[in-house]
C-alpha positions as semicolon CSV with decimal commas, in nm:
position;residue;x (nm);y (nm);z (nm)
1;X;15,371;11,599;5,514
2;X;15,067;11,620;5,334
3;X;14,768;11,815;5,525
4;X;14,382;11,882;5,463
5;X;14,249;12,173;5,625
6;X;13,827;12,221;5,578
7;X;13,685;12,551;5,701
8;X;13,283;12,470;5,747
9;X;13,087;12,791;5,693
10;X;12,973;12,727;6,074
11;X;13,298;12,820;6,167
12;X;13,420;12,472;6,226
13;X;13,742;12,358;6,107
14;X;13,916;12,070;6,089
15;X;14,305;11,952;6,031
16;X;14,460;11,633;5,921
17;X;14,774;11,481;5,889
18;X;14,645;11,286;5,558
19;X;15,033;11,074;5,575
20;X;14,943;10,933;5,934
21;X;14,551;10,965;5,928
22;X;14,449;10,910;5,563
23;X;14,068;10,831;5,661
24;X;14,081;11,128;5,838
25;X;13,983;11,001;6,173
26;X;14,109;11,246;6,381
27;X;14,093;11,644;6,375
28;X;14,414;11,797;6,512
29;X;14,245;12,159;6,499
30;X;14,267;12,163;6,867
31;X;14,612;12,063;6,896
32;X;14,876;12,337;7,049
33;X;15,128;12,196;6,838
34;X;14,919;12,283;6,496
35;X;14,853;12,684;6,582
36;X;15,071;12,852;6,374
37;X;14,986;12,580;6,074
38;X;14,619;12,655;6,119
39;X;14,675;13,037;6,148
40;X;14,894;12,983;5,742
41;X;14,638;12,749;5,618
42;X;14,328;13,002;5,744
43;X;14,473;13,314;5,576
44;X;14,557;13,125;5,264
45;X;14,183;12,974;5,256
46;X;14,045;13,329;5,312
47;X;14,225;13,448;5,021
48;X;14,061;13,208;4,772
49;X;13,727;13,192;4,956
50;X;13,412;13,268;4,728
51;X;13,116;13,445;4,858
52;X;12,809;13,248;4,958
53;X;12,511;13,314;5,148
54;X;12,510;13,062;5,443
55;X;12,156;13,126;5,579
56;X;11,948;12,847;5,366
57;X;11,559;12,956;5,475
58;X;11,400;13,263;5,570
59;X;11,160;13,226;5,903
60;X;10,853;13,284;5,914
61;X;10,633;13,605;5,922
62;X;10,323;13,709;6,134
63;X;10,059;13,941;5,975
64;X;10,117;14,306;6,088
65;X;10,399;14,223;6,354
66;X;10,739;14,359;6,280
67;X;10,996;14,116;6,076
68;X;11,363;14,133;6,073
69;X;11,525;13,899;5,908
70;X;11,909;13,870;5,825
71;X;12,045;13,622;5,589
72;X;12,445;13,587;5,605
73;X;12,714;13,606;5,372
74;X;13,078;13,443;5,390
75;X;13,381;13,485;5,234
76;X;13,444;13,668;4,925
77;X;13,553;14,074;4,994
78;X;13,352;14,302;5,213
79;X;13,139;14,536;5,202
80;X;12,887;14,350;5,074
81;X;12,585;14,468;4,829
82;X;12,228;14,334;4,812
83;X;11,976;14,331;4,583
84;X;11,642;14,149;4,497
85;X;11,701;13,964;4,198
86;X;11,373;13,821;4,111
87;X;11,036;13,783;4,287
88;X;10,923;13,991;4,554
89;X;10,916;14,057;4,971
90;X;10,589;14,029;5,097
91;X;10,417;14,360;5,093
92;X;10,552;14,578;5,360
93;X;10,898;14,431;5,376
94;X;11,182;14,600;5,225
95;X;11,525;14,517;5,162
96;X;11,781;14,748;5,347
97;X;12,185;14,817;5,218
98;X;12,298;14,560;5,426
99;X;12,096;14,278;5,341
100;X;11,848;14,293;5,625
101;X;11,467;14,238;5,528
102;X;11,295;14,448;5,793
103;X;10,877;14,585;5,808
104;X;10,594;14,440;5,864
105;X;10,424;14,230;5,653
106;X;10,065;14,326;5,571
107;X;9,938;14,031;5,340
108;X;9,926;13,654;5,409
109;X;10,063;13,367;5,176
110;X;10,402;13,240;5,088
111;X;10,651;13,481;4,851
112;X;10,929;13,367;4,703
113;X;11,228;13,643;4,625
114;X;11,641;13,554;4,508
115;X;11,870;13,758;4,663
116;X;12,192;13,848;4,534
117;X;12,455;13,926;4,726
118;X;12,820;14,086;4,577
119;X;13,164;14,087;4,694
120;X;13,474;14,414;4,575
121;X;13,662;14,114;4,466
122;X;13,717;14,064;4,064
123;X;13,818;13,671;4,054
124;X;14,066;13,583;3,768
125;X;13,878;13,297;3,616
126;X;13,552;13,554;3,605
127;X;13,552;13,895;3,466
128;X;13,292;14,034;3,654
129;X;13,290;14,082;4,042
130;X;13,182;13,790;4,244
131;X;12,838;13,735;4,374
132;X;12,624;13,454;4,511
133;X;12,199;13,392;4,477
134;X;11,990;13,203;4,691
135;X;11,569;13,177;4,691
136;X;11,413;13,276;4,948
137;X;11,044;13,130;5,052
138;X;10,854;13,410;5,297
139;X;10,533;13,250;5,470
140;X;10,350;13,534;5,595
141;X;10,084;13,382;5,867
142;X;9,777;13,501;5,965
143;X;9,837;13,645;6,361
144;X;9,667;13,399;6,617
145;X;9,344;13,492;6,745
C-alpha cells in the first residue's frame, strides 16, 4: 500500500491510502485502525523536518505600552537561537534568547527587522547548521487619546 502522510505546521495532519483514495478525498488520521502507522510516519517526518518560523506577521504595537511578541519556530533540533539579522526593533524593543521581542516601544512608524532563527542540527546536503529567516513589519501606533 502506498500512503501520504502531510504534517501542517498547525498541527494538522492528514493520512491517505493513495491505492484506494488517489484524489485524496478522505483523511484517515482519525481512524483507530491507522494509530500505530501515524505514530511511524510522525517520528520519521520529525527526523527530516527543517526548521521554519511559522508565525508570518508581527502585531501591532502601541506607543509606550508594553509589547511581547513571540514568533514560533518548528521542526529542525531544539534549543533554538535568535538573532536580528537585518533592520531593526522599534526603539525600546529588544530581542530576548528565546526569540521573544519584549519592551515598550517609544517611537511611532512601521520597522522592518529579519529574524533568524537556528536549529543544533548539521543537515547532510548543507554544511552549516540549519536556520530559517523571515521579515518582520513592526507598526508602532500612536496610543488613543
Amino acid at each position: 500500500t502506498m500512503w501520504k502522510y502531510v504534517e501542517h505546521s498547525s498541527g494538522e495532519v492528514e493520512l491517505y491510502n493513495l491505492d484506494q483514495d488517489p484524489k485524496e478525498l478522505e483523511s484517515l488520521h482519525l481512524s483507530d485502525q491507522h494509530e500505530g502507522l501515524l505514530a511511524t510516519l510522525s517520528e520519521k517526518t520529525a527526523q527530516k523536518k527543517g526548521i521554519a518560523i511559522i508565525t508570518d506577521q508581527a502585531p501591532s504595537a502601541t506607543l509606550n505600552q508594553p509589547y511581547t511578541f513571540g514568533p514560533q519556530a518548528w521542526g529542525g533540533t531544539p534549543p533554538y537561537s535568535w538573532k536580528i539579522l537585518d533592520g531593526s526593533l522599534p526603539p525600546g524593543l529588544t530581542l530576548q534568547p528565546g526569540g521573544r521581542v519584549v519592551g515598550t516601544p517609544v517611537s511611532t512608524g512601521t520597522f522592518s527587522v529579519t529574524l533568524e532563527v537556528n536549529g543544533q542540527r548539521t543537515l547532510p546536503h548543507k554544511p552549516q547548521k540549519e536556520y530559517f529567516r523571515r521579515v518582520y513589519d513592526i507598526e508602532v501606533q500612536p496610543s488613543g487619546t
